PDB file of C-alpha atoms and ligand atoms in Angstrom:
ATOM      1  CA  MET A  23      75.176  54.345  53.850  1.00  0.00           C
ATOM      2  CA  TRP A  24      76.286  57.388  55.879  1.00  0.00           C
ATOM      3  CA  PHE A  25      78.705  55.276  58.047  1.00  0.00           C
ATOM      4  CA  MET A  26      81.165  52.596  57.334  1.00  0.00           C
ATOM      5  CA  SER A  27      81.510  49.706  59.733  1.00  0.00           C
ATOM      6  CA  LYS A  28      84.968  48.691  60.903  1.00  0.00           C
ATOM      7  CA  ILE A  29      84.557  45.516  58.858  1.00  0.00           C
ATOM      8  CA  SER A  30      83.862  47.359  55.673  1.00  0.00           C
ATOM      9  CA  ASP A  31      86.568  49.882  56.357  1.00  0.00           C
ATOM     10  CA  ARG A  32      89.140  47.057  56.916  1.00  0.00           C
ATOM     11  CA  LEU A  33      88.031  45.267  53.789  1.00  0.00           C
ATOM     12  CA  ARG A  34      88.360  48.498  51.735  1.00  0.00           C
ATOM     13  CA  GLN A  35      91.816  49.065  53.162  1.00  0.00           C
ATOM     14  CA  ILE A  36      92.850  45.452  52.286  1.00  0.00           C
ATOM     15  CA  GLU A  37      91.564  45.777  48.754  1.00  0.00           C
ATOM     16  CA  GLU A  38      93.649  49.032  48.436  1.00  0.00           C
ATOM     17  CA  ASN A  39      96.677  47.217  49.781  1.00  0.00           C
ATOM     18  CA  ILE A  40      96.112  44.425  47.344  1.00  0.00           C
ATOM     19  CA  ALA A  41      95.794  46.863  44.405  1.00  0.00           C
ATOM     20  CA  ALA A  42      99.027  48.594  45.364  1.00  0.00           C
ATOM     21  CA  ALA A  43     100.936  45.199  45.697  1.00  0.00           C
ATOM     22  CA  CYS A  44      99.459  44.239  42.244  1.00  0.00           C
ATOM     23  CA  ALA A  45     100.709  47.502  40.801  1.00  0.00           C
ATOM     24  CA  ARG A  46     104.186  46.985  42.316  1.00  0.00           C
ATOM     25  CA  ALA A  47     104.274  43.518  40.692  1.00  0.00           C
ATOM     26  CA  GLY A  48     102.780  44.449  37.349  1.00  0.00           C
ATOM     27  CA  ARG A  49      99.709  42.315  38.001  1.00  0.00           C
ATOM     28  CA  ASP A  50      96.004  42.923  37.392  1.00  0.00           C
ATOM     29  CA  THR A  51      93.797  42.938  40.433  1.00  0.00           C
ATOM     30  CA  SER A  52      91.379  40.464  38.733  1.00  0.00           C
ATOM     31  CA  GLU A  53      94.100  37.848  39.099  1.00  0.00           C
ATOM     32  CA  VAL A  54      93.862  37.904  42.846  1.00  0.00           C
ATOM     33  CA  LYS A  55      90.892  36.617  44.932  1.00  0.00           C
ATOM     34  CA  VAL A  56      90.210  37.009  48.643  1.00  0.00           C
ATOM     35  CA  VAL A  57      88.842  34.086  50.611  1.00  0.00           C
ATOM     36  CA  VAL A  58      87.460  35.537  53.866  1.00  0.00           C
ATOM     37  CA  VAL A  59      88.499  33.230  56.774  1.00  0.00           C
ATOM     38  CA  THR A  60      85.603  33.269  59.233  1.00  0.00           C
ATOM     39  CA  LYS A  61      87.036  30.984  61.859  1.00  0.00           C
ATOM     40  CA  THR A  62      87.253  33.637  64.560  1.00  0.00           C
ATOM     41  CA  ALA A  63      84.277  35.764  63.506  1.00  0.00           C
ATOM     42  CA  PRO A  64      80.907  35.915  65.267  1.00  0.00           C
ATOM     43  CA  LEU A  65      78.013  34.994  63.020  1.00  0.00           C
ATOM     44  CA  ALA A  66      76.824  38.597  62.755  1.00  0.00           C
ATOM     45  CA  SER A  67      80.194  39.582  61.270  1.00  0.00           C
ATOM     46  CA  VAL A  68      80.062  36.645  58.848  1.00  0.00           C
ATOM     47  CA  LYS A  69      76.688  37.845  57.710  1.00  0.00           C
ATOM     48  CA  GLU A  70      78.062  41.313  57.290  1.00  0.00           C
ATOM     49  CA  VAL A  71      80.868  40.221  54.865  1.00  0.00           C
ATOM     50  CA  VAL A  72      78.399  38.203  52.860  1.00  0.00           C
ATOM     51  CA  GLU A  73      76.124  41.243  52.582  1.00  0.00           C
ATOM     52  CA  LEU A  74      79.181  43.286  51.455  1.00  0.00           C
ATOM     53  CA  GLY A  75      79.479  40.772  48.577  1.00  0.00           C
ATOM     54  CA  TYR A  76      82.190  38.493  49.843  1.00  0.00           C
ATOM     55  CA  ILE A  77      80.823  35.020  49.151  1.00  0.00           C
ATOM     56  CA  GLU A  78      83.953  33.013  49.112  1.00  0.00           C
ATOM     57  CA  LEU A  79      84.531  31.995  52.755  1.00  0.00           C
ATOM     58  CA  GLY A  80      87.006  29.665  54.453  1.00  0.00           C
ATOM     59  CA  GLU A  81      87.067  27.567  57.597  1.00  0.00           C
ATOM     60  CA  ASN A  82      89.775  25.297  58.811  1.00  0.00           C
ATOM     61  CA  ARG A  83      87.756  22.947  61.153  1.00  0.00           C
ATOM     62  CA  VAL A  84      85.042  20.635  60.152  1.00  0.00           C
ATOM     63  CA  GLN A  85      82.781  21.098  63.102  1.00  0.00           C
ATOM     64  CA  ARG A  86      82.780  24.874  62.861  1.00  0.00           C
ATOM     65  CA  LEU A  87      82.449  24.671  58.954  1.00  0.00           C
ATOM     66  CA  LYS A  88      79.261  22.616  59.405  1.00  0.00           C
ATOM     67  CA  GLN A  89      77.755  25.057  61.904  1.00  0.00           C
ATOM     68  CA  VAL A  90      78.510  28.270  60.250  1.00  0.00           C
ATOM     69  CA  ALA A  91      77.722  27.062  56.729  1.00  0.00           C
ATOM     70  CA  GLN A  92      74.312  25.998  58.013  1.00  0.00           C
ATOM     71  CA  ASP A  93      73.772  29.215  59.802  1.00  0.00           C
ATOM     72  CA  ILE A  94      74.645  31.261  56.736  1.00  0.00           C
ATOM     73  CA  ALA A  95      72.487  29.094  54.459  1.00  0.00           C
ATOM     74  CA  GLU A  96      69.568  29.783  56.762  1.00  0.00           C
ATOM     75  CA  PHE A  97      70.374  33.473  56.733  1.00  0.00           C
ATOM     76  CA  LEU A  98      70.266  33.469  52.920  1.00  0.00           C
ATOM     77  CA  GLY A  99      66.991  31.640  53.002  1.00  0.00           C
ATOM     78  CA  GLU A 100      68.336  28.313  51.741  1.00  0.00           C
ATOM     79  CA  GLY A 101      67.478  26.477  55.007  1.00  0.00           C
ATOM     80  CA  ASN A 102      63.683  26.737  55.127  1.00  0.00           C
ATOM     81  CA  SER A 103      62.610  28.017  51.779  1.00  0.00           C
ATOM     82  CA  LYS A 104      62.228  25.896  48.686  1.00  0.00           C
ATOM     83  CA  GLU A 105      63.651  28.524  46.528  1.00  0.00           C
ATOM     84  CA  LYS A 106      67.442  28.576  46.518  1.00  0.00           C
ATOM     85  CA  SER A 107      69.087  32.016  47.129  1.00  0.00           C
ATOM     86  CA  SER A 108      70.889  33.222  44.101  1.00  0.00           C
ATOM     87  CA  VAL A 109      73.787  34.518  46.322  1.00  0.00           C
ATOM     88  CA  GLY A 110      74.846  31.200  47.656  1.00  0.00           C
ATOM     89  CA  VAL A 111      78.265  31.362  49.383  1.00  0.00           C
ATOM     90  CA  LYS A 112      81.126  29.109  48.319  1.00  0.00           C
ATOM     91  CA  TRP A 113      82.995  27.447  51.269  1.00  0.00           C
ATOM     92  CA  HIS A 114      86.607  26.648  51.175  1.00  0.00           C
ATOM     93  CA  MET A 115      87.997  24.001  53.448  1.00  0.00           C
ATOM     94  CA  ILE A 116      91.473  25.374  54.333  1.00  0.00           C
ATOM     95  CA  GLY A 117      92.639  23.419  57.379  1.00  0.00           C
ATOM     96  CA  HIS A 118      94.105  19.992  58.105  1.00  0.00           C
ATOM     97  CA  LEU A 119      91.531  17.239  57.099  1.00  0.00           C
ATOM     98  CA  GLN A 120      91.241  13.757  58.604  1.00  0.00           C
ATOM     99  CA  ARG A 121      90.078  11.065  56.223  1.00  0.00           C
ATOM    100  CA  ASN A 122      87.075  10.070  58.314  1.00  0.00           C
ATOM    101  CA  LYS A 123      85.655  13.650  57.873  1.00  0.00           C
ATOM    102  CA  VAL A 124      85.994  13.838  54.194  1.00  0.00           C
ATOM    103  CA  LYS A 125      82.313  12.959  53.491  1.00  0.00           C
ATOM    104  CA  GLN A 126      81.017  15.582  55.876  1.00  0.00           C
ATOM    105  CA  VAL A 127      83.211  18.154  54.220  1.00  0.00           C
ATOM    106  CA  LEU A 128      82.220  17.265  50.643  1.00  0.00           C
ATOM    107  CA  ARG A 129      78.653  17.756  51.534  1.00  0.00           C
ATOM    108  CA  ILE A 130      79.350  21.437  52.237  1.00  0.00           C
ATOM    109  CA  THR A 131      82.371  22.458  50.062  1.00  0.00           C
ATOM    110  CA  SER A 132      83.737  21.696  46.795  1.00  0.00           C
ATOM    111  CA  ILE A 133      87.110  23.294  47.344  1.00  0.00           C
ATOM    112  CA  ILE A 134      89.696  21.782  49.685  1.00  0.00           C
ATOM    113  CA  HIS A 135      93.048  23.631  49.994  1.00  0.00           C
ATOM    114  CA  SER A 136      94.798  21.340  52.370  1.00  0.00           C
ATOM    115  CA  VAL A 137      95.433  17.967  50.662  1.00  0.00           C
ATOM    116  CA  ASP A 138      98.795  16.764  51.469  1.00  0.00           C
ATOM    117  CA  THR A 139      98.921  13.052  51.387  1.00  0.00           C
ATOM    118  CA  LEU A 140      98.160  10.374  48.822  1.00  0.00           C
ATOM    119  CA  ARG A 141      95.735   8.591  51.213  1.00  0.00           C
ATOM    120  CA  LEU A 142      93.676  11.786  51.750  1.00  0.00           C
ATOM    121  CA  ALA A 143      93.379  12.473  48.002  1.00  0.00           C
ATOM    122  CA  GLU A 144      92.316   8.794  47.521  1.00  0.00           C
ATOM    123  CA  GLU A 145      89.663   9.122  50.120  1.00  0.00           C
ATOM    124  CA  ILE A 146      88.442  12.364  48.519  1.00  0.00           C
ATOM    125  CA  ASN A 147      88.436  10.687  45.076  1.00  0.00           C
ATOM    126  CA  THR A 148      86.537   7.650  46.271  1.00  0.00           C
ATOM    127  CA  THR A 149      83.957   9.508  48.319  1.00  0.00           C
ATOM    128  CA  SER A 150      83.398  12.013  45.465  1.00  0.00           C
ATOM    129  CA  SER A 151      82.790   9.129  43.044  1.00  0.00           C
ATOM    130  CA  LYS A 152      80.144   7.817  45.292  1.00  0.00           C
ATOM    131  CA  LEU A 153      78.540  11.252  45.677  1.00  0.00           C
ATOM    132  CA  GLY A 154      78.815  11.875  41.934  1.00  0.00           C
ATOM    133  CA  ILE A 155      80.852  15.051  42.332  1.00  0.00           C
ATOM    134  CA  ARG A 156      84.255  16.317  41.308  1.00  0.00           C
ATOM    135  CA  PRO A 157      85.625  18.821  43.825  1.00  0.00           C
ATOM    136  CA  ASP A 158      88.525  21.175  43.402  1.00  0.00           C
ATOM    137  CA  ILE A 159      91.554  20.342  45.461  1.00  0.00           C
ATOM    138  CA  LEU A 160      94.872  22.105  46.109  1.00  0.00           C
ATOM    139  CA  LEU A 161      98.019  20.350  47.043  1.00  0.00           C
ATOM    140  CA  GLN A 162      99.379  21.854  50.276  1.00  0.00           C
ATOM    141  CA  VAL A 163     103.120  22.280  50.117  1.00  0.00           C
ATOM    142  CA  ASN A 164     105.437  22.898  53.066  1.00  0.00           C
ATOM    143  CA  CYS A 165     107.668  25.656  51.593  1.00  0.00           C
ATOM    144  CA  SER A 166     109.268  26.629  54.927  1.00  0.00           C
ATOM    145  CA  GLY A 167     110.727  23.300  55.761  1.00  0.00           C
ATOM    146  CA  GLU A 168     109.510  23.597  59.384  1.00  0.00           C
ATOM    147  CA  PRO A 169     108.916  19.984  60.543  1.00  0.00           C
ATOM    148  CA  GLN A 170     105.706  20.658  62.565  1.00  0.00           C
ATOM    149  CA  LYS A 171     103.795  22.108  59.661  1.00  0.00           C
ATOM    150  CA  TYR A 172     101.407  20.267  57.415  1.00  0.00           C
ATOM    151  CA  GLY A 173     102.145  20.007  53.803  1.00  0.00           C
ATOM    152  CA  VAL A 174     104.205  17.905  51.515  1.00  0.00           C
ATOM    153  CA  PRO A 175     107.872  18.715  51.390  1.00  0.00           C
ATOM    154  CA  VAL A 176     108.765  20.666  48.235  1.00  0.00           C
ATOM    155  CA  GLY A 177     110.919  17.798  46.881  1.00  0.00           C
ATOM    156  CA  ALA A 178     107.984  15.385  46.880  1.00  0.00           C
ATOM    157  CA  ALA A 179     105.364  17.768  45.566  1.00  0.00           C
ATOM    158  CA  THR A 180     105.778  17.204  41.779  1.00  0.00           C
ATOM    159  CA  HIS A 181     105.300  13.448  42.119  1.00  0.00           C
ATOM    160  CA  LEU A 182     102.205  13.786  44.367  1.00  0.00           C
ATOM    161  CA  ALA A 183     100.806  16.379  41.986  1.00  0.00           C
ATOM    162  CA  GLU A 184     101.133  13.810  39.202  1.00  0.00           C
ATOM    163  CA  GLN A 185      99.321  11.215  41.295  1.00  0.00           C
ATOM    164  CA  PHE A 186      96.487  13.630  42.181  1.00  0.00           C
ATOM    165  CA  ALA A 187      96.056  14.592  38.612  1.00  0.00           C
ATOM    166  CA  GLY A 188      95.413  10.967  37.651  1.00  0.00           C
ATOM    167  CA  MET A 189      92.398  10.637  39.924  1.00  0.00           C
ATOM    168  CA  GLU A 190      89.159  10.855  38.032  1.00  0.00           C
ATOM    169  CA  ASN A 191      86.843  12.431  40.603  1.00  0.00           C
ATOM    170  CA  LEU A 192      88.859  15.378  41.640  1.00  0.00           C
ATOM    171  CA  ARG A 193      90.300  18.336  39.895  1.00  0.00           C
ATOM    172  CA  LEU A 194      93.813  19.393  40.995  1.00  0.00           C
ATOM    173  CA  THR A 195      93.509  23.166  40.575  1.00  0.00           C
ATOM    174  CA  GLY A 196      96.655  24.383  42.305  1.00  0.00           C
ATOM    175  CA  LEU A 197      98.990  24.621  45.207  1.00  0.00           C
ATOM    176  CA  MET A 198      98.419  26.023  48.689  1.00  0.00           C
ATOM    177  CA  THR A 199     101.116  27.029  51.195  1.00  0.00           C
ATOM    178  CA  MET A 200     101.658  28.809  54.514  1.00  0.00           C
ATOM    179  CA  ALA A 201     104.598  30.942  55.321  1.00  0.00           C
ATOM    180  CA  PRO A 202     106.366  30.526  58.723  1.00  0.00           C
ATOM    181  CA  LEU A 203     105.235  32.775  61.518  1.00  0.00           C
ATOM    182  CA  THR A 204     108.005  35.277  61.623  1.00  0.00           C
ATOM    183  CA  ARG A 205     108.386  38.983  61.236  1.00  0.00           C
ATOM    184  CA  ASP A 206     111.364  38.415  58.909  1.00  0.00           C
ATOM    185  CA  LYS A 207     109.883  39.354  55.604  1.00  0.00           C
ATOM    186  CA  ASP A 208     112.778  37.919  53.609  1.00  0.00           C
ATOM    187  CA  VAL A 209     112.051  34.451  55.039  1.00  0.00           C
ATOM    188  CA  VAL A 210     108.382  34.761  54.209  1.00  0.00           C
ATOM    189  CA  ARG A 211     109.218  36.050  50.633  1.00  0.00           C
ATOM    190  CA  ALA A 212     111.595  33.213  50.083  1.00  0.00           C
ATOM    191  CA  CYS A 213     108.857  30.751  51.031  1.00  0.00           C
ATOM    192  CA  PHE A 214     106.283  32.262  48.675  1.00  0.00           C
ATOM    193  CA  LEU A 215     108.876  32.307  45.874  1.00  0.00           C
ATOM    194  CA  ARG A 216     109.606  28.627  46.316  1.00  0.00           C
ATOM    195  CA  ALA A 217     105.901  27.820  46.072  1.00  0.00           C
ATOM    196  CA  LYS A 218     105.572  29.921  42.933  1.00  0.00           C
ATOM    197  CA  GLU A 219     108.541  28.161  41.337  1.00  0.00           C
ATOM    198  CA  LEU A 220     107.088  24.834  42.104  1.00  0.00           C
ATOM    199  CA  PHE A 221     103.754  25.885  40.803  1.00  0.00           C
ATOM    200  CA  GLU A 222     105.255  27.128  37.474  1.00  0.00           C
ATOM    201  CA  GLU A 223     107.339  23.908  37.234  1.00  0.00           C
ATOM    202  CA  ILE A 224     104.272  21.683  37.495  1.00  0.00           C
ATOM    203  CA  LYS A 225     102.369  23.900  34.913  1.00  0.00           C
ATOM    204  CA  LEU A 226     105.361  23.961  32.572  1.00  0.00           C
ATOM    205  CA  GLU A 227     105.801  20.168  32.675  1.00  0.00           C
ATOM    206  CA  GLY A 228     102.014  19.830  32.007  1.00  0.00           C
ATOM    207  CA  LEU A 229     101.714  17.364  34.966  1.00  0.00           C
ATOM    208  CA  ALA A 230      98.276  18.528  36.071  1.00  0.00           C
ATOM    209  CA  GLY A 231      96.242  19.805  33.104  1.00  0.00           C
ATOM    210  CA  ALA A 232      94.796  23.101  32.115  1.00  0.00           C
ATOM    211  CA  GLN A 233      92.858  23.719  35.318  1.00  0.00           C
ATOM    212  CA  PHE A 234      96.019  23.937  37.343  1.00  0.00           C
ATOM    213  CA  THR A 235      95.888  27.728  37.868  1.00  0.00           C
ATOM    214  CA  GLN A 236      95.582  28.512  41.539  1.00  0.00           C
ATOM    215  CA  LEU A 237      98.234  29.510  44.028  1.00  0.00           C
ATOM    216  CA  SER A 238      96.679  29.897  47.506  1.00  0.00           C
ATOM    217  CA  MET A 239      99.026  31.778  49.766  1.00  0.00           C
ATOM    218  CA  GLY A 240      99.023  34.899  51.910  1.00  0.00           C
ATOM    219  CA  MET A 241      97.202  35.586  55.158  1.00  0.00           C
ATOM    220  CA  SER A 242      96.642  38.670  57.332  1.00  0.00           C
ATOM    221  CA  GLN A 243     100.340  39.230  58.156  1.00  0.00           C
ATOM    222  CA  ASP A 244     101.814  38.536  54.764  1.00  0.00           C
ATOM    223  CA  TYR A 245      99.217  38.811  51.894  1.00  0.00           C
ATOM    224  CA  GLU A 246     100.953  41.828  50.304  1.00  0.00           C
ATOM    225  CA  ILE A 247     104.160  39.830  49.883  1.00  0.00           C
ATOM    226  CA  ALA A 248     102.125  36.954  48.635  1.00  0.00           C
ATOM    227  CA  VAL A 249     100.515  39.095  45.925  1.00  0.00           C
ATOM    228  CA  GLU A 250     103.896  40.312  44.852  1.00  0.00           C
ATOM    229  CA  GLU A 251     105.127  36.716  44.593  1.00  0.00           C
ATOM    230  CA  GLY A 252     102.239  35.596  42.451  1.00  0.00           C
ATOM    231  CA  ALA A 253      99.411  34.424  44.767  1.00  0.00           C
ATOM    232  CA  THR A 254      95.906  34.077  43.050  1.00  0.00           C
ATOM    233  CA  ILE A 255      93.980  33.198  46.250  1.00  0.00           C
ATOM    234  CA  LEU A 256      94.619  35.086  49.616  1.00  0.00           C
ATOM    235  CA  ARG A 257      93.049  33.560  52.837  1.00  0.00           C
ATOM    236  CA  ILE A 258      92.447  36.537  55.107  1.00  0.00           C
ATOM    237  CA  GLY A 259      90.806  36.410  58.527  1.00  0.00           C
ATOM    238  CA  SER A 260      92.037  38.490  61.454  1.00  0.00           C
ATOM    239  CA  ALA A 261      92.926  41.553  59.435  1.00  0.00           C
ATOM    240  CA  ILE A 262      89.218  41.692  58.718  1.00  0.00           C
ATOM    241  CA  PHE A 263      87.601  40.676  61.953  1.00  0.00           C
ATOM    242  CA  ALA A 264      90.073  41.391  64.787  1.00  0.00           C
ATOM    243  CA  GLY A 265      90.318  44.469  66.809  1.00  0.00           C
TER     244      GLY A 265
HETATM  245  C1  PLP B 320      93.359  31.004  60.041  1.00  0.00           C
HETATM  246  C2  PLP B 320      93.933  30.668  58.626  1.00  0.00           C
HETATM  247  C3  PLP B 320      94.025  31.649  57.801  1.00  0.00           C
HETATM  248  C4  PLP B 320      93.770  33.136  58.028  1.00  0.00           C
HETATM  249  O1  PLP B 320      94.723  33.569  59.036  1.00  0.00           O
HETATM  250  P1  PLP B 320      94.732  35.155  59.405  1.00  0.00           P
HETATM  251  O2  PLP B 320      96.045  35.410  60.030  1.00  0.00           O
HETATM  252  O3  PLP B 320      93.590  35.299  60.431  1.00  0.00           O
HETATM  253  O4  PLP B 320      94.404  35.932  58.267  1.00  0.00           O
HETATM  254  C5  PLP B 320      94.540  31.289  56.488  1.00  0.00           C
HETATM  255  N1  PLP B 320      94.841  29.984  56.175  1.00  0.00           N
HETATM  256  C6  PLP B 320      94.694  28.952  57.022  1.00  0.00           C
HETATM  257  C7  PLP B 320      95.011  27.609  56.668  1.00  0.00           C
HETATM  258  C8  PLP B 320      94.201  29.287  58.337  1.00  0.00           C
HETATM  259  O5  PLP B 320      93.987  28.316  59.214  1.00  0.00           O
END
C-alpha cells in the first residue's frame, strides 16, 4: 500500500514502543500480546484492525460485545456462509461482569479477564459445565487499593486463586489489574509491581497449575510501564482509535 492509515501508523508506533520497553526490561517481544480494545471504535475501524492481523479483541460491556462480535463474524463470512472463516477473531471480555450475563458472554468469548468474586467464578463454572466448555479466566486484582475499583484486594487474592483453581470447568490462566488513573508514573509502576509479585507468588506456590501464565495489565496510558514490570497481555484502545 502506498499510504498508511492513521490506525496502522498508530499500531506500528505502539509495536515499536513495546519493543523498546521489552529491550529495556530484557524481555522478548514474543512474551507480550496486544488485545485491541474496540469499545470506542466504529465498526469500520474494528474491521481495519482485523484486516491488519489483530484478531484478539476486547470489549468491556456485554451488549456491545454481542453486537460487535456478530458484526465482525458477518464481515468475516461466518454469519451467512456455511464455511467458517479461518481467521476467526478471539474476543476477550475485560469489563465488570454480572452473573446473570455469564451465559451470553460464554457464547461469544472463552476468555474473561475480570473475575473478582467467588460467586462469579462459580456461575462461570456451572454455566460452562452445562455448555460443555472450559473457558480461560483471569482473577482481577485491585493493586491500587482504591475502594471504588473492581478487583479483589491483594491480600485476598491468593486464597481466591486457590478456590478458582479447584473449579473443573474453568482454567485460571492468570491475573488482571488496572492501575489508578494518575499521571504519577511511580504510583502506576508500584501498582504493576505489586500485581507481578502476587502473580509470581501464586506461581511459585503452585496454587493454580501450569496454565497460570498470563499477567494482563497496561492500557493506552501506561502499557510501556506494564511491559517493563512483566505484563504478558496489554489491553489497548484509545491509543489506537482516538484522535
Ligand atoms: C477501556 C479499557 C481498556 C483500554 O483502555 P484505553 O485507555 O482506551 O487503552 C483496558 N482495560 C479495560 C478493562 C477497559 O475497560
